[in-house]
Amino acid sequence: MSVPQRKVVLAASAVIFEGGSVLLVEREHPPAAGYWSFPGGHICAGEAPQAAAIREVREETGLEPEILGCFCEREIESLGPDGSRSTTYQLSVFAGVIRAGAVPVAASDAAQARFVPFAELEQYRLTSGAEDVIRSAWAYLYDEVLQAGLRRGER
């Protein structure tokens, strides 16, 4: 009896902040259709993970983010119709910001796109672990990146 091979997909996503809000997109297609998460998707052959994250934000929202760093790597398992693991996504997650007043427009595989204030996150059907990733990205940006810049006299 042969064991089906799991597919491994390299992917990137971006947690983008504007003030006290985070950029979210509602997924239009399975496996996460109807759930809200960050712009992201597969990394093309020869593409750097950060470039893929920027491309995905642009494709899904029309926005040009400023990426400030990769703050975590995650592995996500997708289940096949029979409940078995069919795909492993090796995800590089980036954090960044956008200019004030930018307005996202849903495109590509996003049904909707918007900036969501932190206080309203509980009103959205988020993908598994998304809220924890948002909080980790916020801590990374403001505790590590921006504070380090301020200590060096930047901005």
mmCIF file of N, CA and C in Angstrom, residues 10 18 33 38 40 45 56 58 72 76 101 106 124 126 130 133 135 142 146:
data_model
loop_
_atom_site.group_PDB
_atom_site.id
_atom_site.type_symbol
_atom_site.label_atom_id
_atom_site.label_comp_id
_atom_site.label_asym_id
_atom_site.label_seq_id
_atom_site.Cartn_x
_atom_site.Cartn_y
_atom_site.Cartn_z
ATOM 1 N N LEU A 10 5.983 26.705 -0.537
ATOM 2 C CA LEU A 10 6.597 27.858 0.119
ATOM 3 C C LEU A 10 5.662 29.044 -0.064
ATOM 4 N N GLU A 18 -1.774 50.124 10.025
ATOM 5 C CA GLU A 18 -1.984 51.550 9.763
ATOM 6 C C GLU A 18 -2.582 52.100 11.051
ATOM 7 N N ALA A 33 -12.118 29.971 2.451
ATOM 8 C CA ALA A 33 -13.191 30.860 1.966
ATOM 9 C C ALA A 33 -14.061 31.320 3.135
ATOM 10 N N PHE A 38 -4.462 37.674 6.598
ATOM 11 C CA PHE A 38 -3.548 38.643 6.010
ATOM 12 C C PHE A 38 -3.366 38.339 4.535
ATOM 13 N N GLY A 40 -1.508 37.140 1.456
ATOM 14 C CA GLY A 40 -0.408 36.192 1.350
ATOM 15 C C GLY A 40 -0.699 35.124 0.322
ATOM 16 N N ALA A 45 8.788 30.682 -8.246
ATOM 17 C CA ALA A 45 10.151 30.190 -8.457
ATOM 18 C C ALA A 45 11.102 31.368 -8.620
ATOM 19 N N GLU A 56 1.920 39.898 -2.942
ATOM 20 C CA GLU A 56 0.606 39.425 -2.504
ATOM 21 C C GLU A 56 -0.235 40.565 -1.938
ATOM 22 N N ARG A 58 0.004 43.701 -2.772
ATOM 23 C CA ARG A 58 -0.361 44.496 -3.958
ATOM 24 C C ARG A 58 -1.484 43.813 -4.740
ATOM 25 N N CYS A 72 8.370 35.848 11.858
ATOM 26 C CA CYS A 72 8.191 34.446 12.224
ATOM 27 C C CYS A 72 8.060 33.566 10.989
ATOM 28 N N ILE A 76 1.856 25.362 8.171
ATOM 29 C CA ILE A 76 0.409 25.183 8.213
ATOM 30 C C ILE A 76 0.050 23.953 7.390
ATOM 31 N N GLY A 101 -4.109 56.726 5.675
ATOM 32 C CA GLY A 101 -5.181 57.046 4.739
ATOM 33 C C GLY A 101 -5.267 56.141 3.523
ATOM 34 N N ALA A 106 -10.226 45.162 -2.648
ATOM 35 C CA ALA A 106 -10.108 43.705 -2.788
ATOM 36 C C ALA A 106 -9.924 43.309 -4.247
ATOM 37 N N TYR A 124 -14.694 39.414 13.633
ATOM 38 C CA TYR A 124 -14.338 38.800 12.349
ATOM 39 C C TYR A 124 -14.042 37.318 12.532
ATOM 40 N N LEU A 126 -11.730 34.951 11.907
ATOM 41 C CA LEU A 126 -10.313 34.919 11.553
ATOM 42 C C LEU A 126 -9.825 33.484 11.341
ATOM 43 N N ALA A 130 -4.658 33.611 13.685
ATOM 44 C CA ALA A 130 -4.427 34.945 13.109
ATOM 45 C C ALA A 130 -4.302 36.029 14.180
ATOM 46 N N VAL A 133 -0.925 35.972 15.733
ATOM 47 C CA VAL A 133 0.085 36.470 14.794
ATOM 48 C C VAL A 133 0.032 37.991 14.735
ATOM 49 N N ARG A 135 -0.878 40.053 17.108
ATOM 50 C CA ARG A 135 -0.288 40.589 18.338
ATOM 51 C C ARG A 135 1.241 40.422 18.334
ATOM 52 N N TYR A 142 6.757 47.333 17.105
ATOM 53 C CA TYR A 142 6.873 48.449 18.027
ATOM 54 C C TYR A 142 7.857 48.218 19.156
ATOM 55 N N LEU A 146 10.822 49.638 15.741
ATOM 56 C CA LEU A 146 10.711 51.086 15.937
ATOM 57 C C LEU A 146 11.476 51.570 17.160
#
